[in-house]
Amino acid sequence: MQALSSAELFRRDLTEQPVLFEKHPGVRKVILNRPSKLNSLNLEMISRMFSKLKIYEDDPTVNAVILKGNGKAFCAGGDVFQNICSMLTGHWSFGASFYKKQLTLDHLIATYKKPLVCLTNGVVMGGGAGLSMHASFRVVTEKTVFAMPEAILGIFPDVGASHFLSKLPGYFGEYLGLTGTRLDGETMLACGLATHFVFSKDLPLLEHALSSVDSSNASDILSVINKYASKSNKKEEELHKRLKSINRCFSRQTVESILHSLEEELLNNLAEKWIAEAVNSMKSASPTSLKISLRSIREGRGQTIEQCLAREYTIFCNIVRRKITNDYYEGSRAIFFDKDKKPKWEPPKLELVKAEMVDMLFKASEDDDDWNCLQLPARSSNVLDHARSKL
């Protein structure tokens, strides 16, 4: 067998690293590198990113950080299959430990002291949104696809989604969280999820320009991005038109009344495909997840990022313990294991999901020795908040 050269060994080593780190004068790059898995996050990736970002934040020679993904996706979320397997073969606290590290990383990004530019050129869902939506600069392209489809899986929009979704115009956050609707890059810019739209052909030029930036001033980073950003936004008018119907429906107090309002809206607007898709999506989702999602987003509207992450952690731990609901495991079975895409939710109907059951999911357990509430490191508020988009 022919021995590999040192160069070939180096290249092979790079391809096997799930996350890469590049050093440039004044700038560091963090590159998600599991393209065959759509850059889904595992524990190694989260741990290494947290450590490196902390180092970069404290390094006076680093002015800014660029976060991107290799392949067709930025990040399709956490590695749900691996996470579920660890809990099924071990203990629910294994999943909780992973999730705690993930939320701590999201919190670091949300409170980062230096400009962090996220280039989301491709799929960004779930845990990927947790990485990107908290960044100070969020650049999207015509290839970007965003969604928070957790309710279809028997869980809920998390990783800080109750914070960033609740800050969207009107009730657009409830619409995204309850339906899992996919957005393109232009619509993300129009609603405020993105700060800039750059055509994918111009991304290498932008990345090169950012790689040589010699200032940590947010306004200087902004000036560089603006040189490559598209100024027009064709989707604003379409968004505002759709938002009228969304506000009418998703301003309702309960999931049942939201769904009923959507069905009535559909009768009067049969040509509006997005309404039919919203109805079908909600009817396919876990009824328990829908009620969790609505309450979580609405509570997030008046809370800090720390409060939102702590609440989401509590809900997640209650879900994976399986003492109140089994829907996350059932949804995972139907999608990732048996792949029949026919989950049997319990309870199967919205009206059977009682308020007392939802209340229990939002409360920390007092009778489980493995239970720990989320304790985030003390950090001051982000000095870059003024540059954080239209949210």
mmCIF file of C-alpha atoms in Angstrom:
data_model
loop_
_atom_site.group_PDB
_atom_site.id
_atom_site.type_symbol
_atom_site.label_atom_id
_atom_site.label_comp_id
_atom_site.label_asym_id
_atom_site.label_seq_id
_atom_site.Cartn_x
_atom_site.Cartn_y
_atom_site.Cartn_z
ATOM 1 C CA MET A 1 0.000 0.000 0.000
ATOM 2 C CA GLN A 2 1.439 3.363 -1.069
ATOM 3 C CA ALA A 3 2.192 5.770 1.773
ATOM 4 C CA LEU A 4 0.403 9.111 1.718
ATOM 5 C CA SER A 5 2.468 12.265 1.425
ATOM 6 C CA SER A 6 2.407 14.818 4.245
ATOM 7 C CA ALA A 7 0.359 17.160 2.018
ATOM 8 C CA GLU A 8 -2.208 14.428 1.324
ATOM 9 C CA LEU A 9 -2.409 13.588 5.019
ATOM 10 C CA PHE A 10 -2.976 17.263 5.798
ATOM 11 C CA ARG A 11 -5.771 17.558 3.237
ATOM 12 C CA ARG A 12 -7.433 14.366 4.494
ATOM 13 C CA ASP A 13 -7.169 15.619 8.064
ATOM 14 C CA LEU A 14 -8.927 18.857 7.065
ATOM 15 C CA THR A 15 -11.792 17.024 5.367
ATOM 16 C CA GLU A 16 -12.339 14.943 8.516
ATOM 17 C CA GLN A 17 -12.452 17.941 10.849
ATOM 18 C CA PRO A 18 -16.121 18.870 11.508
ATOM 19 C CA VAL A 19 -15.213 22.519 12.048
ATOM 20 C CA LEU A 20 -12.237 24.447 10.679
ATOM 21 C CA PHE A 21 -10.523 27.568 11.987
ATOM 22 C CA GLU A 22 -8.561 29.938 9.762
ATOM 23 C CA LYS A 23 -6.276 32.755 10.800
ATOM 24 C CA HIS A 24 -6.067 35.958 8.765
ATOM 25 C CA PRO A 25 -4.496 39.299 9.709
ATOM 26 C CA GLY A 26 -6.970 40.770 12.195
ATOM 27 C CA VAL A 27 -9.733 38.308 11.284
ATOM 28 C CA ARG A 28 -10.552 34.706 12.195
ATOM 29 C CA LYS A 29 -12.806 32.321 10.287
ATOM 30 C CA VAL A 30 -14.949 29.575 11.794
ATOM 31 C CA ILE A 31 -16.060 27.119 9.085
ATOM 32 C CA LEU A 32 -18.630 24.354 9.648
ATOM 33 C CA ASN A 33 -17.275 21.323 7.785
ATOM 34 C CA ARG A 34 -19.768 18.436 7.739
ATOM 35 C CA PRO A 35 -21.200 19.043 4.247
ATOM 36 C CA SER A 36 -22.414 15.437 3.859
ATOM 37 C CA LYS A 37 -24.535 15.988 7.000
ATOM 38 C CA LEU A 38 -25.586 19.527 5.977
ATOM 39 C CA ASN A 39 -23.193 20.770 8.677
ATOM 40 C CA SER A 40 -25.462 19.479 11.451
ATOM 41 C CA LEU A 41 -23.973 20.224 14.850
ATOM 42 C CA ASN A 42 -22.432 17.619 17.117
ATOM 43 C CA LEU A 43 -20.849 17.990 20.545
ATOM 44 C CA GLU A 44 -17.301 18.266 19.191
ATOM 45 C CA MET A 45 -18.242 21.140 16.889
ATOM 46 C CA ILE A 46 -20.053 23.053 19.619
ATOM 47 C CA SER A 47 -17.259 22.594 22.160
ATOM 48 C CA ARG A 48 -14.507 23.616 19.749
ATOM 49 C CA MET A 49 -16.398 26.653 18.479
ATOM 50 C CA PHE A 50 -17.081 27.874 21.999
ATOM 51 C CA SER A 51 -13.418 27.543 22.990
ATOM 52 C CA LYS A 52 -12.117 29.279 19.865
ATOM 53 C CA LEU A 53 -14.657 32.105 19.990
ATOM 54 C CA LYS A 54 -13.710 32.812 23.598
ATOM 55 C CA ILE A 55 -10.043 32.977 22.601
ATOM 56 C CA TYR A 56 -10.792 35.276 19.654
ATOM 57 C CA GLU A 57 -12.905 37.563 21.829
ATOM 58 C CA ASP A 58 -10.071 38.043 24.309
ATOM 59 C CA ASP A 59 -7.326 38.358 21.663
ATOM 60 C CA PRO A 60 -6.562 42.057 21.015
ATOM 61 C CA THR A 61 -5.153 41.225 17.571
ATOM 62 C CA VAL A 62 -8.539 39.886 16.388
ATOM 63 C CA ASN A 63 -10.860 42.578 15.003
ATOM 64 C CA ALA A 64 -13.721 40.424 13.716
ATOM 65 C CA VAL A 65 -14.892 36.836 13.214
ATOM 66 C CA ILE A 66 -16.461 35.288 10.099
ATOM 67 C CA LEU A 67 -18.775 32.267 10.512
ATOM 68 C CA LYS A 68 -19.690 30.190 7.441
ATOM 69 C CA GLY A 69 -20.395 26.645 6.286
ATOM 70 C CA ASN A 70 -18.822 24.433 3.632
ATOM 71 C CA GLY A 71 -21.060 22.812 1.040
ATOM 72 C CA LYS A 72 -24.681 23.514 0.104
ATOM 73 C CA ALA A 73 -25.842 24.263 3.652
ATOM 74 C CA PHE A 74 -24.822 26.700 6.324
ATOM 75 C CA CYS A 75 -26.216 24.427 9.045
ATOM 76 C CA ALA A 76 -29.381 22.313 9.011
ATOM 77 C CA GLY A 77 -29.533 22.144 12.820
ATOM 78 C CA GLY A 78 -28.326 19.911 15.604
ATOM 79 C CA ASP A 79 -27.594 16.253 14.924
ATOM 80 C CA VAL A 80 -30.987 15.021 16.125
ATOM 81 C CA PHE A 81 -30.363 11.385 15.164
ATOM 82 C CA GLN A 82 -27.159 11.210 17.203
ATOM 83 C CA ASN A 83 -28.753 13.065 20.106
ATOM 84 C CA ILE A 84 -31.818 10.814 20.243
ATOM 85 C CA CYS A 85 -29.644 7.690 20.069
ATOM 86 C CA SER A 86 -27.539 8.874 23.007
ATOM 87 C CA MET A 87 -30.669 9.314 25.104
ATOM 88 C CA LEU A 88 -32.321 6.050 24.048
ATOM 89 C CA THR A 89 -29.195 4.008 24.776
ATOM 90 C CA GLY A 90 -28.149 6.054 27.790
ATOM 91 C CA HIS A 91 -30.059 8.671 29.756
ATOM 92 C CA TRP A 92 -32.092 11.796 29.026
ATOM 93 C CA SER A 93 -29.432 13.905 30.726
ATOM 94 C CA PHE A 94 -27.023 13.090 27.858
ATOM 95 C CA GLY A 95 -29.244 15.078 25.522
ATOM 96 C CA ALA A 96 -29.684 17.821 28.100
ATOM 97 C CA SER A 97 -25.904 18.141 28.479
ATOM 98 C CA PHE A 98 -25.482 18.564 24.709
ATOM 99 C CA TYR A 99 -28.300 21.098 24.625
ATOM 100 C CA LYS A 100 -26.839 23.087 27.516
ATOM 101 C CA LYS A 101 -23.535 23.453 25.638
ATOM 102 C CA GLN A 102 -25.419 24.451 22.487
ATOM 103 C CA LEU A 103 -27.384 27.184 24.268
ATOM 104 C CA THR A 104 -24.233 28.432 25.997
ATOM 105 C CA LEU A 105 -22.602 28.808 22.567
ATOM 106 C CA ASP A 106 -25.675 30.650 21.254
ATOM 107 C CA HIS A 107 -25.506 32.968 24.268
ATOM 108 C CA LEU A 108 -21.827 33.679 23.608
ATOM 109 C CA ILE A 109 -22.635 34.651 20.014
ATOM 110 C CA ALA A 110 -25.597 36.792 21.103
ATOM 111 C CA THR A 111 -23.402 38.725 23.535
ATOM 112 C CA TYR A 112 -20.165 38.697 21.533
ATOM 113 C CA LYS A 113 -17.985 41.746 22.097
ATOM 114 C CA LYS A 114 -16.552 41.868 18.583
ATOM 115 C CA PRO A 115 -18.202 42.018 15.151
ATOM 116 C CA LEU A 116 -19.293 38.532 14.121
ATOM 117 C CA VAL A 117 -20.301 38.207 10.465
ATOM 118 C CA CYS A 118 -22.359 35.134 9.605
ATOM 119 C CA LEU A 119 -22.450 34.167 5.901
ATOM 120 C CA THR A 120 -25.514 31.941 5.453
ATOM 121 C CA ASN A 121 -25.338 30.715 1.876
ATOM 122 C CA GLY A 122 -27.671 27.716 1.895
ATOM 123 C CA VAL A 123 -29.929 25.897 4.349
ATOM 124 C CA VAL A 124 -30.178 27.381 7.848
ATOM 125 C CA MET A 125 -32.559 25.620 10.217
ATOM 126 C CA GLY A 126 -32.901 24.822 13.910
ATOM 127 C CA GLY A 127 -29.490 24.865 15.568
ATOM 128 C CA GLY A 128 -28.088 26.651 12.516
ATOM 129 C CA ALA A 129 -30.470 29.512 13.214
ATOM 130 C CA GLY A 130 -29.201 29.540 16.784
ATOM 131 C CA LEU A 131 -25.695 30.213 15.471
ATOM 132 C CA SER A 132 -26.608 32.736 12.787
ATOM 133 C CA MET A 133 -29.620 34.702 14.032
ATOM 134 C CA HIS A 134 -27.752 35.926 17.123
ATOM 135 C CA ALA A 135 -24.766 37.245 15.126
ATOM 136 C CA SER A 136 -24.204 40.986 14.814
ATOM 137 C CA PHE A 137 -24.177 40.820 10.991
ATOM 138 C CA ARG A 138 -26.296 38.218 9.166
ATOM 139 C CA VAL A 139 -25.602 38.005 5.436
ATOM 140 C CA VAL A 140 -27.909 35.917 3.226
ATOM 141 C CA THR A 141 -27.981 35.100 -0.501
ATOM 142 C CA GLU A 142 -30.430 33.907 -3.150
ATOM 143 C CA LYS A 143 -29.469 30.346 -2.084
ATOM 144 C CA THR A 144 -30.415 30.800 1.573
ATOM 145 C CA VAL A 145 -33.351 28.780 2.923
ATOM 146 C CA PHE A 146 -34.466 29.458 6.499
ATOM 147 C CA ALA A 147 -36.991 27.508 8.577
ATOM 148 C CA MET A 148 -37.808 26.527 12.150
ATOM 149 C CA PRO A 149 -39.719 23.245 11.516
ATOM 150 C CA GLU A 150 -39.421 21.826 15.043
ATOM 151 C CA ALA A 151 -43.173 21.361 15.653
ATOM 152 C CA ILE A 152 -43.253 18.766 12.846
ATOM 153 C CA LEU A 153 -40.644 16.829 14.839
ATOM 154 C CA GLY A 154 -42.520 16.995 18.143
ATOM 155 C CA ILE A 155 -40.389 19.697 19.714
ATOM 156 C CA PHE A 156 -40.511 23.535 19.516
ATOM 157 C CA PRO A 157 -38.543 26.493 18.053
ATOM 158 C CA ASP A 158 -35.620 26.783 20.455
ATOM 159 C CA VAL A 159 -31.923 27.888 20.462
ATOM 160 C CA GLY A 160 -33.135 31.404 21.277
ATOM 161 C CA ALA A 161 -35.929 31.401 18.679
ATOM 162 C CA SER A 162 -38.416 32.639 21.266
ATOM 163 C CA HIS A 163 -36.222 35.752 21.409
ATOM 164 C CA PHE A 164 -35.481 36.431 17.729
ATOM 165 C CA LEU A 165 -38.863 35.285 16.368
ATOM 166 C CA SER A 166 -40.778 37.354 18.913
ATOM 167 C CA LYS A 167 -39.006 40.507 17.707
ATOM 168 C CA LEU A 168 -40.226 40.193 14.106
ATOM 169 C CA PRO A 169 -42.909 42.525 12.687
ATOM 170 C CA GLY A 170 -46.449 41.903 13.909
ATOM 171 C CA TYR A 171 -47.141 38.214 14.452
ATOM 172 C CA PHE A 172 -44.725 36.998 11.786
ATOM 173 C CA GLY A 173 -42.719 35.128 14.447
ATOM 174 C CA GLU A 174 -45.747 33.104 15.524
ATOM 175 C CA TYR A 175 -46.418 32.321 11.857
ATOM 176 C CA LEU A 176 -42.872 31.004 11.314
ATOM 177 C CA GLY A 177 -42.750 29.089 14.592
ATOM 178 C CA LEU A 178 -46.109 27.342 14.250
ATOM 179 C CA THR A 179 -45.954 26.503 10.539
ATOM 180 C CA GLY A 180 -42.240 25.888 9.921
ATOM 181 C CA THR A 181 -42.575 27.949 6.744
ATOM 182 C CA ARG A 182 -39.450 28.258 4.617
ATOM 183 C CA LEU A 183 -38.131 31.702 3.752
ATOM 184 C CA ASP A 184 -35.707 32.735 1.034
ATOM 185 C CA GLY A 185 -32.926 35.240 1.578
ATOM 186 C CA GLU A 186 -34.826 38.259 0.276
ATOM 187 C CA THR A 187 -37.766 37.606 2.588
ATOM 188 C CA MET A 188 -35.372 37.158 5.511
ATOM 189 C CA LEU A 189 -34.003 40.615 4.773
ATOM 190 C CA ALA A 190 -37.487 42.095 4.423
ATOM 191 C CA CYS A 191 -38.671 40.776 7.797
ATOM 192 C CA GLY A 192 -35.442 41.542 9.662
ATOM 193 C CA LEU A 193 -33.981 38.069 10.175
ATOM 194 C CA ALA A 194 -31.059 39.110 7.949
ATOM 195 C CA THR A 195 -29.106 42.360 7.987
ATOM 196 C CA HIS A 196 -27.785 42.143 4.400
ATOM 197 C CA PHE A 197 -28.490 40.389 1.098
ATOM 198 C CA VAL A 198 -25.477 39.610 -1.095
ATOM 199 C CA PHE A 199 -25.608 37.583 -4.310
ATOM 200 C CA SER A 200 -23.704 34.314 -3.911
ATOM 201 C CA LYS A 201 -21.365 35.204 -6.792
ATOM 202 C CA ASP A 202 -20.183 38.187 -4.735
ATOM 203 C CA LEU A 203 -19.656 36.293 -1.484
ATOM 204 C CA PRO A 204 -15.995 35.397 -2.233
ATOM 205 C CA LEU A 205 -15.270 39.086 -2.858
ATOM 206 C CA LEU A 206 -17.002 40.099 0.372
ATOM 207 C CA GLU A 207 -15.219 37.398 2.320
ATOM 208 C CA HIS A 208 -11.856 38.513 0.909
ATOM 209 C CA ALA A 209 -12.582 42.125 1.823
ATOM 210 C CA LEU A 210 -13.630 41.150 5.343
ATOM 211 C CA SER A 211 -10.553 38.959 5.735
ATOM 212 C CA SER A 212 -8.297 41.992 5.493
ATOM 213 C CA VAL A 213 -10.309 44.392 7.669
ATOM 214 C CA ASP A 214 -8.094 46.271 10.113
ATOM 215 C CA SER A 215 -10.726 47.605 12.507
ATOM 216 C CA SER A 216 -13.105 46.191 15.114
ATOM 217 C CA ASN A 217 -15.435 49.161 14.715
ATOM 218 C CA ALA A 218 -18.906 47.942 13.731
ATOM 219 C CA SER A 219 -19.391 50.897 11.376
ATOM 220 C CA ASP A 220 -16.229 49.940 9.464
ATOM 221 C CA ILE A 221 -17.443 46.335 9.081
ATOM 222 C CA LEU A 222 -20.802 47.690 7.974
ATOM 223 C CA SER A 223 -19.143 49.830 5.301
ATOM 224 C CA VAL A 224 -17.335 46.804 3.869
ATOM 225 C CA ILE A 225 -20.516 44.697 3.720
ATOM 226 C CA ASN A 226 -22.530 47.540 2.181
ATOM 227 C CA LYS A 227 -20.151 47.648 -0.791
ATOM 228 C CA TYR A 228 -21.347 44.197 -1.850
ATOM 229 C CA ALA A 229 -24.923 44.194 -0.517
ATOM 230 C CA SER A 230 -27.918 44.451 -2.820
ATOM 231 C CA LYS A 231 -29.808 47.670 -2.054
ATOM 232 C CA SER A 232 -33.193 46.712 -3.499
ATOM 233 C CA ASN A 233 -35.580 44.270 -1.874
ATOM 234 C CA LYS A 234 -38.352 42.904 -4.079
ATOM 235 C CA LYS A 235 -39.982 40.950 -1.242
ATOM 236 C CA GLU A 236 -40.904 43.865 1.059
ATOM 237 C CA GLU A 237 -44.208 44.644 -0.676
ATOM 238 C CA GLU A 238 -45.151 40.956 -0.801
ATOM 239 C CA LEU A 239 -44.292 40.549 2.885
ATOM 240 C CA HIS A 240 -46.379 43.550 3.943
ATOM 241 C CA LYS A 241 -49.341 42.241 1.963
ATOM 242 C CA ARG A 242 -49.069 38.785 3.537
ATOM 243 C CA LEU A 243 -48.522 40.283 6.992
ATOM 244 C CA LYS A 244 -52.061 41.697 7.029
ATOM 245 C CA SER A 245 -53.532 38.190 6.857
ATOM 246 C CA ILE A 246 -50.897 36.789 9.210
ATOM 247 C CA ASN A 247 -51.675 39.412 11.851
ATOM 248 C CA ARG A 248 -55.406 38.723 11.583
ATOM 249 C CA CYS A 249 -54.888 35.007 12.172
ATOM 250 C CA PHE A 250 -51.844 34.688 14.406
ATOM 251 C CA SER A 251 -52.877 37.438 16.815
ATOM 252 C CA ARG A 252 -55.511 35.047 18.207
ATOM 253 C CA GLN A 253 -55.043 33.886 21.775
ATOM 254 C CA THR A 254 -54.958 30.109 21.233
ATOM 255 C CA VAL A 255 -53.593 27.687 18.655
ATOM 256 C CA GLU A 256 -57.131 26.413 18.029
ATOM 257 C CA SER A 257 -58.409 29.907 17.204
ATOM 258 C CA ILE A 258 -55.357 30.608 15.019
ATOM 259 C CA LEU A 259 -55.987 27.471 12.986
ATOM 260 C CA HIS A 260 -59.710 28.228 12.725
ATOM 261 C CA SER A 261 -58.944 31.786 11.579
ATOM 262 C CA LEU A 262 -56.506 30.471 8.962
ATOM 263 C CA GLU A 263 -59.141 28.083 7.598
ATOM 264 C CA GLU A 264 -61.613 30.953 7.294
ATOM 265 C CA GLU A 265 -58.952 33.080 5.607
ATOM 266 C CA LEU A 266 -58.364 30.254 3.123
ATOM 267 C CA LEU A 267 -62.060 30.131 2.174
ATOM 268 C CA ASN A 268 -61.877 33.811 1.219
ATOM 269 C CA ASN A 269 -58.470 33.524 -0.489
ATOM 270 C CA LEU A 270 -58.368 30.178 -2.268
ATOM 271 C CA ALA A 271 -55.633 31.417 -4.588
ATOM 272 C CA GLU A 272 -53.254 32.098 -1.679
ATOM 273 C CA LYS A 273 -51.125 28.951 -1.643
ATOM 274 C CA TRP A 274 -49.214 29.973 1.495
ATOM 275 C CA ILE A 275 -52.396 29.879 3.604
ATOM 276 C CA ALA A 276 -53.182 26.303 2.558
ATOM 277 C CA GLU A 277 -49.587 25.316 3.302
ATOM 278 C CA ALA A 278 -49.803 26.911 6.749
ATOM 279 C CA VAL A 279 -53.034 25.036 7.546
ATOM 280 C CA ASN A 280 -51.645 21.693 6.349
ATOM 281 C CA SER A 281 -48.399 22.171 8.253
ATOM 282 C CA MET A 282 -50.155 22.957 11.530
ATOM 283 C CA LYS A 283 -52.479 19.966 11.125
ATOM 284 C CA SER A 284 -49.436 17.715 10.617
ATOM 285 C CA ALA A 285 -47.489 19.049 13.594
ATOM 286 C CA SER A 286 -47.558 17.807 17.169
ATOM 287 C CA PRO A 287 -50.510 19.503 18.926
ATOM 288 C CA THR A 288 -48.466 19.699 22.124
ATOM 289 C CA SER A 289 -45.537 21.281 20.270
ATOM 290 C CA LEU A 290 -47.801 23.910 18.730
ATOM 291 C CA LYS A 291 -49.086 24.979 22.139
ATOM 292 C CA ILE A 292 -45.568 25.072 23.564
ATOM 293 C CA SER A 293 -44.361 27.109 20.580
ATOM 294 C CA LEU A 294 -47.075 29.752 20.799
ATOM 295 C CA ARG A 295 -46.622 30.298 24.519
ATOM 296 C CA SER A 296 -42.822 30.305 24.291
ATOM 297 C CA ILE A 297 -42.688 32.913 21.526
ATOM 298 C CA ARG A 298 -45.184 35.153 23.305
ATOM 299 C CA GLU A 299 -43.321 34.959 26.584
ATOM 300 C CA GLY A 300 -40.105 35.748 24.726
ATOM 301 C CA ARG A 301 -41.517 39.040 23.476
ATOM 302 C CA GLY A 302 -40.974 40.603 26.888
ATOM 303 C CA GLN A 303 -37.844 38.736 27.960
ATOM 304 C CA THR A 304 -34.071 38.993 27.618
ATOM 305 C CA ILE A 305 -32.041 36.481 25.631
ATOM 306 C CA GLU A 306 -30.912 34.925 28.926
ATOM 307 C CA GLN A 307 -34.486 34.436 30.123
ATOM 308 C CA CYS A 308 -35.501 32.947 26.769
ATOM 309 C CA LEU A 309 -32.633 30.449 26.706
ATOM 310 C CA ALA A 310 -33.267 29.413 30.320
ATOM 311 C CA ARG A 311 -36.961 28.805 29.611
ATOM 312 C CA GLU A 312 -36.210 26.864 26.427
ATOM 313 C CA TYR A 313 -33.757 24.663 28.323
ATOM 314 C CA THR A 314 -36.407 23.871 30.952
ATOM 315 C CA ILE A 315 -38.965 22.949 28.281
ATOM 316 C CA PHE A 316 -36.439 20.794 26.411
ATOM 317 C CA CYS A 317 -35.475 18.862 29.560
ATOM 318 C CA ASN A 318 -39.131 18.183 30.345
ATOM 319 C CA ILE A 319 -39.677 16.928 26.797
ATOM 320 C CA VAL A 320 -36.697 14.553 26.702
ATOM 321 C CA ARG A 321 -37.532 13.126 30.167
ATOM 322 C CA ARG A 322 -40.669 11.655 28.514
ATOM 323 C CA LYS A 323 -42.750 11.932 31.677
ATOM 324 C CA ILE A 324 -45.115 14.546 30.256
ATOM 325 C CA THR A 325 -44.911 13.975 26.505
ATOM 326 C CA ASN A 326 -43.293 11.442 24.180
ATOM 327 C CA ASP A 327 -43.850 13.419 20.982
ATOM 328 C CA TYR A 328 -40.174 14.292 20.346
ATOM 329 C CA TYR A 329 -39.210 10.622 20.341
ATOM 330 C CA GLU A 330 -42.258 9.731 18.254
ATOM 331 C CA GLY A 331 -41.519 12.448 15.715
ATOM 332 C CA SER A 332 -37.894 11.303 15.515
ATOM 333 C CA ARG A 333 -39.032 7.720 14.998
ATOM 334 C CA ALA A 334 -41.301 8.715 12.118
ATOM 335 C CA ILE A 335 -38.730 10.943 10.401
ATOM 336 C CA PHE A 336 -35.257 9.547 11.202
ATOM 337 C CA PHE A 337 -35.694 5.893 12.181
ATOM 338 C CA ASP A 338 -38.704 4.168 10.575
ATOM 339 C CA LYS A 339 -39.059 7.058 8.091
ATOM 340 C CA ASP A 340 -42.778 6.415 7.590
ATOM 341 C CA LYS A 341 -43.480 10.136 8.186
ATOM 342 C CA LYS A 342 -46.635 9.182 10.072
ATOM 343 C CA PRO A 343 -46.094 10.172 13.697
ATOM 344 C CA LYS A 344 -48.786 9.223 16.192
ATOM 345 C CA TRP A 345 -49.000 12.269 18.417
ATOM 346 C CA GLU A 346 -50.320 11.957 21.946
ATOM 347 C CA PRO A 347 -52.602 13.739 22.584
ATOM 348 C CA PRO A 348 -53.617 13.599 18.893
ATOM 349 C CA LYS A 349 -55.775 16.744 18.877
ATOM 350 C CA LEU A 350 -55.268 20.336 19.978
ATOM 351 C CA GLU A 351 -58.337 20.376 22.196
ATOM 352 C CA LEU A 352 -56.972 17.397 24.152
ATOM 353 C CA VAL A 353 -53.759 19.218 25.090
ATOM 354 C CA LYS A 354 -54.763 20.722 28.415
ATOM 355 C CA ALA A 355 -53.314 23.934 29.844
ATOM 356 C CA GLU A 356 -52.124 22.031 32.922
ATOM 357 C CA MET A 357 -49.967 19.783 30.731
ATOM 358 C CA VAL A 358 -48.347 22.772 29.006
ATOM 359 C CA ASP A 359 -47.786 24.436 32.387
ATOM 360 C CA MET A 360 -45.852 21.393 33.569
ATOM 361 C CA LEU A 361 -43.522 21.610 30.578
ATOM 362 C CA PHE A 362 -42.576 25.184 31.493
ATOM 363 C CA LYS A 363 -41.678 24.332 35.111
ATOM 364 C CA ALA A 364 -38.402 22.950 36.456
ATOM 365 C CA SER A 365 -38.667 19.475 37.980
ATOM 366 C CA GLU A 366 -38.295 19.243 41.742
ATOM 367 C CA ASP A 367 -38.186 15.451 41.993
ATOM 368 C CA ASP A 368 -35.339 14.518 39.625
ATOM 369 C CA ASP A 369 -31.759 14.396 40.938
ATOM 370 C CA ASP A 370 -30.422 14.733 37.368
ATOM 371 C CA TRP A 371 -32.227 18.030 36.808
ATOM 372 C CA ASN A 372 -30.164 21.215 36.607
ATOM 373 C CA CYS A 373 -31.466 24.617 35.566
ATOM 374 C CA LEU A 374 -29.499 26.477 32.897
ATOM 375 C CA GLN A 375 -26.857 28.728 34.429
ATOM 376 C CA LEU A 376 -25.352 30.993 31.776
ATOM 377 C CA PRO A 377 -22.003 32.741 32.312
ATOM 378 C CA ALA A 378 -22.368 36.370 33.380
ATOM 379 C CA ARG A 379 -21.766 38.605 30.367
ATOM 380 C CA SER A 380 -22.529 42.266 29.742
ATOM 381 C CA SER A 381 -24.898 43.209 26.937
ATOM 382 C CA ASN A 382 -23.520 43.222 23.414
ATOM 383 C CA VAL A 383 -21.903 46.510 22.429
ATOM 384 C CA LEU A 384 -22.940 45.816 18.839
ATOM 385 C CA ASP A 385 -26.685 45.790 19.469
ATOM 386 C CA HIS A 386 -27.138 48.983 17.421
ATOM 387 C CA ALA A 387 -25.923 47.119 14.323
ATOM 388 C CA ARG A 388 -28.259 44.172 14.740
ATOM 389 C CA SER A 389 -30.761 44.801 11.954
ATOM 390 C CA LYS A 390 -34.372 45.858 11.799
ATOM 391 C CA LEU A 391 -35.564 43.493 14.537
#
